[in-house]
C-alpha positions as CSV (number, residue, x, y, z in Angstrom):
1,X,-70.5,-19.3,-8.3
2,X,-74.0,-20.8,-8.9
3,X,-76.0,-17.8,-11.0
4,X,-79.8,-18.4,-10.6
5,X,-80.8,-15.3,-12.1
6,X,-82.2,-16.7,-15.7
7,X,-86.0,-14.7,-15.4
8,X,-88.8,-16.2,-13.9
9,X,-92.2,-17.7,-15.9
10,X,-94.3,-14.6,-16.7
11,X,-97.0,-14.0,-13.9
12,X,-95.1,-16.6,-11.5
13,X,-93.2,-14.2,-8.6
14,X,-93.2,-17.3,-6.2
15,X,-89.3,-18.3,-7.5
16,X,-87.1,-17.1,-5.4
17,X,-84.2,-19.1,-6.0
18,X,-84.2,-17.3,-9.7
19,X,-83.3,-14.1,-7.8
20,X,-80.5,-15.6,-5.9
21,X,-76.6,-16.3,-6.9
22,X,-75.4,-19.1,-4.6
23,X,-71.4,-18.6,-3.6
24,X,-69.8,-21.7,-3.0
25,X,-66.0,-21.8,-1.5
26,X,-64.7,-24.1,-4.7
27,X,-65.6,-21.2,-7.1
28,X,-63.2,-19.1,-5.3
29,X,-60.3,-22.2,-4.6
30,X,-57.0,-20.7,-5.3
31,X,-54.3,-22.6,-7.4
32,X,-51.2,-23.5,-5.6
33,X,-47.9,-25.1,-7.0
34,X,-45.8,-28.5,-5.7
35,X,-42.4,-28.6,-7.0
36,X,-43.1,-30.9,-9.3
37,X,-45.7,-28.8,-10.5
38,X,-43.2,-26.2,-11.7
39,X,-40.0,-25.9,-13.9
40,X,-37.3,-23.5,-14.2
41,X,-36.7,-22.1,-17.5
42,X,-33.0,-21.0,-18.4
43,X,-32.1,-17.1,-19.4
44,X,-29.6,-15.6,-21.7
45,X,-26.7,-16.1,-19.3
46,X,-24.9,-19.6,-17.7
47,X,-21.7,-19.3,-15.7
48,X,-19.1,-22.0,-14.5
49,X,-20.1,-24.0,-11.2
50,X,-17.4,-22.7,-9.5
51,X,-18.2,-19.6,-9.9
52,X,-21.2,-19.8,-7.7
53,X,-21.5,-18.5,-4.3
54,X,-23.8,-20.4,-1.9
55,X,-22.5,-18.7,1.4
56,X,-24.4,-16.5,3.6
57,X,-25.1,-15.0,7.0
58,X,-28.0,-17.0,9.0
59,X,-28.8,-15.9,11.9
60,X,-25.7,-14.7,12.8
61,X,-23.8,-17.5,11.3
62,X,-21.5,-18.2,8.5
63,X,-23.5,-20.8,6.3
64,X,-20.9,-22.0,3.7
65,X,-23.9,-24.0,2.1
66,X,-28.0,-23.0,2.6
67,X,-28.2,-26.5,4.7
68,X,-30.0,-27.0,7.7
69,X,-31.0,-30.4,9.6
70,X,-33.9,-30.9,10.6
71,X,-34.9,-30.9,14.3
72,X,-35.4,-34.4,14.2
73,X,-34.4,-37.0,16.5
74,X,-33.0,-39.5,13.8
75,X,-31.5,-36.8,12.1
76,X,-29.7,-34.9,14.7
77,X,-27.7,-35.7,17.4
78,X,-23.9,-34.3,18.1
79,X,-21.9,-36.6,16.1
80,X,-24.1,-35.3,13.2
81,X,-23.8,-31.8,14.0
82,X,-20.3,-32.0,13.4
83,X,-20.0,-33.6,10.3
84,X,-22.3,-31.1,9.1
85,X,-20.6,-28.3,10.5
86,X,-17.4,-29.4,8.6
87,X,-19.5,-29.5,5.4
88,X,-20.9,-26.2,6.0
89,X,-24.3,-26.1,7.1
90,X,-26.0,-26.5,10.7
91,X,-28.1,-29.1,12.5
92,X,-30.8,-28.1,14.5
93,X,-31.0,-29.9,17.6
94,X,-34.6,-30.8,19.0
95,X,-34.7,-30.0,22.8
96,X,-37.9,-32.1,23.6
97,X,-36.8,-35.5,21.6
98,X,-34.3,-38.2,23.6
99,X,-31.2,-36.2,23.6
100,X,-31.9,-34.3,26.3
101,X,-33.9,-37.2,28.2
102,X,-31.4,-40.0,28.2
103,X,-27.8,-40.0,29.2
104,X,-27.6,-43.1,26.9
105,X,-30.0,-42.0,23.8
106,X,-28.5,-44.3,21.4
107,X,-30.2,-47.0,23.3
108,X,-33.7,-45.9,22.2
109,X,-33.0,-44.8,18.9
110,X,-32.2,-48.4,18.4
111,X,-35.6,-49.8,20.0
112,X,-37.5,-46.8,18.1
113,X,-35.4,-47.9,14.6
114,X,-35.5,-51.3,15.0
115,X,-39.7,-51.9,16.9
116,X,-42.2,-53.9,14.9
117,X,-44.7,-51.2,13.5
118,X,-47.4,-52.6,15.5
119,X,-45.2,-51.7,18.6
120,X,-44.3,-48.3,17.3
121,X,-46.9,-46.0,18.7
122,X,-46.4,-47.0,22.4
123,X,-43.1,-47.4,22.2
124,X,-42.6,-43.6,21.1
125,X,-45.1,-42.5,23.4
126,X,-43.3,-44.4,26.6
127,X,-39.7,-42.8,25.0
128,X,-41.2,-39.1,25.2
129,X,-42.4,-39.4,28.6
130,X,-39.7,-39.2,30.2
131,X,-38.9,-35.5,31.4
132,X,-36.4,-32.9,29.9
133,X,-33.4,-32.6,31.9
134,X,-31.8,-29.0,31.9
135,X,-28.3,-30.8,32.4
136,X,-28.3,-32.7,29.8
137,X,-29.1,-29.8,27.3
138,X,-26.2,-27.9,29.1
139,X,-24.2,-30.9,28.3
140,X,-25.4,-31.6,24.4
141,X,-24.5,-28.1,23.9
142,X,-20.9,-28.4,25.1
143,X,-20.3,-31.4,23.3
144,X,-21.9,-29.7,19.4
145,X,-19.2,-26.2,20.5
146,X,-16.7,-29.6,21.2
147,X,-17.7,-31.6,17.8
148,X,-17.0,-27.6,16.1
149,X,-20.5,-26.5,15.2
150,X,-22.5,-23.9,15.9
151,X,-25.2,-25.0,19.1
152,X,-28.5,-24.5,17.4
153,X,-31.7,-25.9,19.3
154,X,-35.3,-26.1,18.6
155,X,-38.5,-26.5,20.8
156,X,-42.4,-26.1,20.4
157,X,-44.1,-22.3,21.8
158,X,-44.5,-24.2,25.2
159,X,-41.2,-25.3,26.0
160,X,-39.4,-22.2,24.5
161,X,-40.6,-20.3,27.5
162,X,-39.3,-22.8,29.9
163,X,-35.8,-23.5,28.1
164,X,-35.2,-20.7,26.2
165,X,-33.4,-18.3,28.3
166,X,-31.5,-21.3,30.0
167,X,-30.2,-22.4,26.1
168,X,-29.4,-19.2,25.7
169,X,-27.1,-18.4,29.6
170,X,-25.3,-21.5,28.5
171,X,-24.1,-21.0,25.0
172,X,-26.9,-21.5,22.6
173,X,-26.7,-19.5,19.1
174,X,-29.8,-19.9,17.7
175,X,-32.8,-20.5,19.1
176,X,-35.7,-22.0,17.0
177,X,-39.5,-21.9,18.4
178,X,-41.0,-24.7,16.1
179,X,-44.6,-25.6,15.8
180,X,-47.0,-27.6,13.3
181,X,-48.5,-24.2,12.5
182,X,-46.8,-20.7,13.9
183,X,-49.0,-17.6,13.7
184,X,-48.5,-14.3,15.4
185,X,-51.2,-14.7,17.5
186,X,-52.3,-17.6,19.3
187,X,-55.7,-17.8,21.5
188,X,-55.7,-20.1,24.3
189,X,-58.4,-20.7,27.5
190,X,-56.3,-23.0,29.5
191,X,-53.1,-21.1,29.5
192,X,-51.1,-18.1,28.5
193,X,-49.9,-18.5,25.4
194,X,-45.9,-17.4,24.5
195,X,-45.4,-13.9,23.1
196,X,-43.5,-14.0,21.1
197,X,-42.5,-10.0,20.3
198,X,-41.2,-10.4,24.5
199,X,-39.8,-13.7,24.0
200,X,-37.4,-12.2,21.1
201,X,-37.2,-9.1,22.9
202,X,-35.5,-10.6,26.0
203,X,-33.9,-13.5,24.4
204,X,-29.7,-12.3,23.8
205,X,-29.4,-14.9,20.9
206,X,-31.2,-14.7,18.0
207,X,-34.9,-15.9,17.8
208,X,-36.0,-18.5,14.7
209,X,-40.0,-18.8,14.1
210,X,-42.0,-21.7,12.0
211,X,-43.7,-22.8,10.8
212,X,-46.4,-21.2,8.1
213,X,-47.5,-20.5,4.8
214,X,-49.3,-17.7,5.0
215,X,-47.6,-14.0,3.8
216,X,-50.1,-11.9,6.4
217,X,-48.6,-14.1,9.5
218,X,-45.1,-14.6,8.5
219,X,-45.1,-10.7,8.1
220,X,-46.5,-10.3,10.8
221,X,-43.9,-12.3,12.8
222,X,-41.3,-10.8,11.1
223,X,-43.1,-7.7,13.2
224,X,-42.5,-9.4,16.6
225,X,-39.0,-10.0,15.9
226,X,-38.5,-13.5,14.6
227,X,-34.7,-13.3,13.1
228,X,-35.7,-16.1,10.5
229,X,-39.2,-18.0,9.4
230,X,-39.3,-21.5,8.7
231,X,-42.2,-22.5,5.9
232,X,-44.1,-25.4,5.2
233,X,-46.8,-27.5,6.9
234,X,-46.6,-31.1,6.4
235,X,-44.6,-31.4,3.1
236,X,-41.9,-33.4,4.7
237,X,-41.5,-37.2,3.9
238,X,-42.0,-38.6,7.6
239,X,-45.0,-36.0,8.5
240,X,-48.5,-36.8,9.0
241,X,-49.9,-33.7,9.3
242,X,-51.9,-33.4,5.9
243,X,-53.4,-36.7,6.7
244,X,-54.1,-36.3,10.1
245,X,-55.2,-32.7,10.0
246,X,-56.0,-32.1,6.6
247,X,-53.6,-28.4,6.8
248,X,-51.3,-28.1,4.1
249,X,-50.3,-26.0,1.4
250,X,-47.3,-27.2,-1.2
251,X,-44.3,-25.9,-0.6
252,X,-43.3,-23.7,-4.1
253,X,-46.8,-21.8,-3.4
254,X,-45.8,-21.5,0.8
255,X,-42.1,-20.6,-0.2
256,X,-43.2,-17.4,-2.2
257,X,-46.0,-16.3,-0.3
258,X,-43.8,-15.7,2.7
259,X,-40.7,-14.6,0.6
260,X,-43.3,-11.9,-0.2
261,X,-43.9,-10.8,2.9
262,X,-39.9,-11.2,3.6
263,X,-39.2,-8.3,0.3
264,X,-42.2,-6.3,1.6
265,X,-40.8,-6.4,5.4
266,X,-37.1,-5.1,4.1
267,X,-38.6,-2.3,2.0
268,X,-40.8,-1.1,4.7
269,X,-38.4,-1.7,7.7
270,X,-34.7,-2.3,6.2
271,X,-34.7,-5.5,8.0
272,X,-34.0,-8.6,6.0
273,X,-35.1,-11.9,7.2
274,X,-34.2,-15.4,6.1
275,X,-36.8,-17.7,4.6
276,X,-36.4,-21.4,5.3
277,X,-38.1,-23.8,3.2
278,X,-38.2,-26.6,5.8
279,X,-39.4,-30.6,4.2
280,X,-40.6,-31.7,1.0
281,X,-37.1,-31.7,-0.5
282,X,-35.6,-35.1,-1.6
283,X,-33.5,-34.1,-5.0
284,X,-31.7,-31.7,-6.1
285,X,-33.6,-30.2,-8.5
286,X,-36.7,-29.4,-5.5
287,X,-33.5,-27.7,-3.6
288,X,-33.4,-25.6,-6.7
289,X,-36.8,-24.6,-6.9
290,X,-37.2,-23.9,-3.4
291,X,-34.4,-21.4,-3.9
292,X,-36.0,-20.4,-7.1
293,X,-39.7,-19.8,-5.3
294,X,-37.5,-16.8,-2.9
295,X,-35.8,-19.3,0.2
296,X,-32.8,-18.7,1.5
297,X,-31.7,-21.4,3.2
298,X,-33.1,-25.1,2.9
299,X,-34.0,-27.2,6.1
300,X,-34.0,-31.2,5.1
301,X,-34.8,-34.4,7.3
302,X,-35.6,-38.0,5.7
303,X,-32.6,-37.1,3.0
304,X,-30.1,-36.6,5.8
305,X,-31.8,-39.4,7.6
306,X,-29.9,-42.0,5.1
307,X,-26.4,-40.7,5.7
308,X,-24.1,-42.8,7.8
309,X,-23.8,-40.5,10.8
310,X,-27.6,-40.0,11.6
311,X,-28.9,-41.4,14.5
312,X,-32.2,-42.8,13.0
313,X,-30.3,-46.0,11.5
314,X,-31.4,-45.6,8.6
315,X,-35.3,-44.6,9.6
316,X,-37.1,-41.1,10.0
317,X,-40.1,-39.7,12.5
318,X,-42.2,-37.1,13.0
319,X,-41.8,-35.2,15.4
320,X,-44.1,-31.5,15.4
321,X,-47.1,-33.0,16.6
322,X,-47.2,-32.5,20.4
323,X,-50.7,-34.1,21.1
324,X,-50.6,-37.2,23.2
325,X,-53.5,-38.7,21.5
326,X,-52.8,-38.1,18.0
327,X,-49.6,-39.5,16.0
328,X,-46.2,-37.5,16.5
329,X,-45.4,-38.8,12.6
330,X,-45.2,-42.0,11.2
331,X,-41.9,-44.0,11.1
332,X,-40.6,-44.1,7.6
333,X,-37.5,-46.2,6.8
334,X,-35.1,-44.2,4.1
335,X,-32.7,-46.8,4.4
336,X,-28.4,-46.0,4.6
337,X,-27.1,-45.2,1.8
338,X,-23.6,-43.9,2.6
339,X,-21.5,-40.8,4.2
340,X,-23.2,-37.5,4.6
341,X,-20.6,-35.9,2.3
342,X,-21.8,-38.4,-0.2
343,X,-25.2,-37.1,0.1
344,X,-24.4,-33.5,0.0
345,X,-21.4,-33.3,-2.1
346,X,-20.9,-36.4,-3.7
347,X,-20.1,-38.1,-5.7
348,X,-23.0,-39.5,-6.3
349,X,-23.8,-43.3,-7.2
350,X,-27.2,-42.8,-8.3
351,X,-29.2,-40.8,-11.2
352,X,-31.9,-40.1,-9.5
353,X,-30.8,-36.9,-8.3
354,X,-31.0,-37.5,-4.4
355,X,-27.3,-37.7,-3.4
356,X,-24.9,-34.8,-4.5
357,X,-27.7,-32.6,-3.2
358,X,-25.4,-29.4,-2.7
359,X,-24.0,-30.1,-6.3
360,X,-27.1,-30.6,-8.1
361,X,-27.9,-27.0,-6.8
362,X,-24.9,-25.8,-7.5
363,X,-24.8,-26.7,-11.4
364,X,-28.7,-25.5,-11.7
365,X,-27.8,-22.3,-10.6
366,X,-24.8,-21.8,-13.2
367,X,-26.9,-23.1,-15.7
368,X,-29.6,-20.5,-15.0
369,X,-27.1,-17.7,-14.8
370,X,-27.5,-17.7,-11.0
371,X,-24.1,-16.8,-8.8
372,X,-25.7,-16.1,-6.0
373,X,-29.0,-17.5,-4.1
374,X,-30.4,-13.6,-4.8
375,X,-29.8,-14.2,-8.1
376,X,-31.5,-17.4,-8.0
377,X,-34.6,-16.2,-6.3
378,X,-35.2,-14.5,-9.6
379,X,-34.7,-16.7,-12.3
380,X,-37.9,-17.3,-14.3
381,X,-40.6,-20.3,-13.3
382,X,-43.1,-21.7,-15.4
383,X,-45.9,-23.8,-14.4
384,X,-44.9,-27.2,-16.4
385,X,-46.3,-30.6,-14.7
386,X,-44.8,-32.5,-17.8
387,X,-41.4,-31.7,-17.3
388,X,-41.4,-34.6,-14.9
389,X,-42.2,-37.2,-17.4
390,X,-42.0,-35.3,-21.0
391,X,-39.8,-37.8,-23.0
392,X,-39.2,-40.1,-19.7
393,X,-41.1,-43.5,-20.7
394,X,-37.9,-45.5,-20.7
395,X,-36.8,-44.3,-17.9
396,X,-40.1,-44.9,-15.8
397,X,-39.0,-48.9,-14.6
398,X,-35.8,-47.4,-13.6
């Protein structure tokens, strides 16, 4: 705030910007916190790592471990879905990327992975042209029940309408309506917008909603019936949208605004529903403190992307945006750096915390007296943007 109230030269009444107080936005900017931005500080209690229980109920379904794939066409595909099914967690399965275009989508993936960046943009735009078959997502969802995962798919407002009920008549359990930004209400001139309180009201499976930030409109969602929320805008490794759109708010801030509205939502209603922190996750210790900031379960991409069984061969795109003039995500290439298990369960081979994912949450939590993710939503945070590099000078080349 600008005061301009200091008083006036005597006999001079022609000042009137000394009775004025100016309000400009940045007085009024409100702090928000990146997980590297924050540390967790122990308590008065540790337990043993095997003593920790990660399972839950999402959705409907057993989740041995809070893991979710990301609905991203080099993460996900059925072979993937599999192997993470036998881990414990779930893939997502995007209904709008190649999988349910091609027969053969191995094919593209390999032009998409292997194009000269120069070539990239078209070549994506000419690979989502071609239209959505309803066969073929009949047939990818027989072959995740066949591979012995749960069939979970994801699509944007627009295409929910269309392919939602069909997912569900043909064996779908969770269905995920996915957009760069999800509110509660959205206005539209050329076309009428998705409800979503009908879409989840005549839907038989259960009805997943992201993605946002804000408390007011995940609350608000949680209103029209959304059986889960997905948070965060543009924190994931291959997403443009903080660039391109300039929208964003990081993820420890997003994660406990919309647990928030979560706790409130049970106490008023007795209805609890899941909050997924969804991208800016690469190590284990951000799994942790997306836990600690009040998520349930954790959604990652470009860390899966570098397992052996994802379909991206070893790169990771966007894929949210649905604009055809705009980018859908840029192209990022995470490299392969062994098996899935490997990645979630180790053993790792590195120190840098990005492979043993599950394990590195597993051993936070017993060190913070945490046994279950409840009990980890609670442990203490302190705002520490040293912790990072306090004491790490030697490491820094590594």
């Amino acid at each position: 705030m600008i005061d301009r109230t200091e008083a006036p030269e005597i006999g001079d009444p022609r000042q009137p910007a000394s009775r004025r107080i100016f309000h400009s936005k940045v007085d009024t900017i409100r702090p928000t916190y990146g997980f590297e931005d924050v540390s967790l500080a122990p308590g008065t209690d540790t337990i043993e790592p095997a003593d920790v229980d990660l399972a839950q109920t999402f959705c409907g379904i057993e989740l041995p471990i809070p893991i979710l794939a990301s609905a991203m066409d080099a993460v996900v595909d059925v072979r993937m879905a599999g192997a993470l099914a036998r881990l414990g967690g779930l893939a997502i399965l995007n209904l709008e990327g190649v999988q349910a275009r091609y027969d053969d989508p191995d094919a593209v993936l390999e032009r998409i992975a292997t194009a000269a960046d120069g070539d990239l943009g078209s070549l994506l735009a000419e690979a989502y042209q071609q239209p959505i078959r309803e066969d073929l997502i009949a047939r990818r969802l027989d072959e995740i029940h066949a591979a012995g995962s749960k069939a979970a798919v994801a699509a944007t407002p627009g295409a929910a309408r269309r392919f939602g009920p069909f997912c569900a008549e043909h064996g779908a359990d969770l269905f995920l309506v996915q957009s760069q930004v999800s509110s509660a209400r959205h206005l539209a001139t050329e076309y009428d917008p998705l409800s979503l309180a009908e879409f989840t009201r005549y839907m038989p499976i259960p009805v997943a909603v992201g993605n946002t930030t804000n408390a007011e409109a995940a609350f608000a969602l949680m209103e029209q019936g959304a059986a889960a929320v997905f948070v965060g805008v543009g924190p994931g490794a291959a997403c443009t949208t903080r660039e391109v759109l300039g929208i964003g708010v990081p993820q420890v801030t997003a994660i406990s605004d919309v647990a928030a509205a979560r706790d409130a939502f049970m106490a008023e209603t007795g209805r609890y529903v899941p909050v997924v922190a969804d991208g800016g996750m690469r190590r284990g210790g951000e799994l942790a403190k997306a836990i600690a900031a009040g998520a349930d379960v954790l959604m990652i991409g470009s860390p899966l992307a570098r397992a052996e069984e994802a379909p991206g061969r070893g790169t990771n795109w966007g894929m949210a945006a649905p604009s055809p003039t705009l980018p859908r995500g840029t192209r990022i290439r995470v490299g392969t750096v062994g098996t899935l298990e490997r990645i979630l369960l180790g053993p790792a081979h590195v120190t840098d915390g990005s492979e043993n994912l599950v394990g590195a949450l597993r051993q936070s939590m017993a060190a913070l007296g945490a046994r279950t993710i409840r009990d980890m939503q609670r442990v203490e945070m302190v705002y520490a943007p040293s912790t990072q590099t306090e004491g790490k000078s030697w490491q820094r080349g590594r």
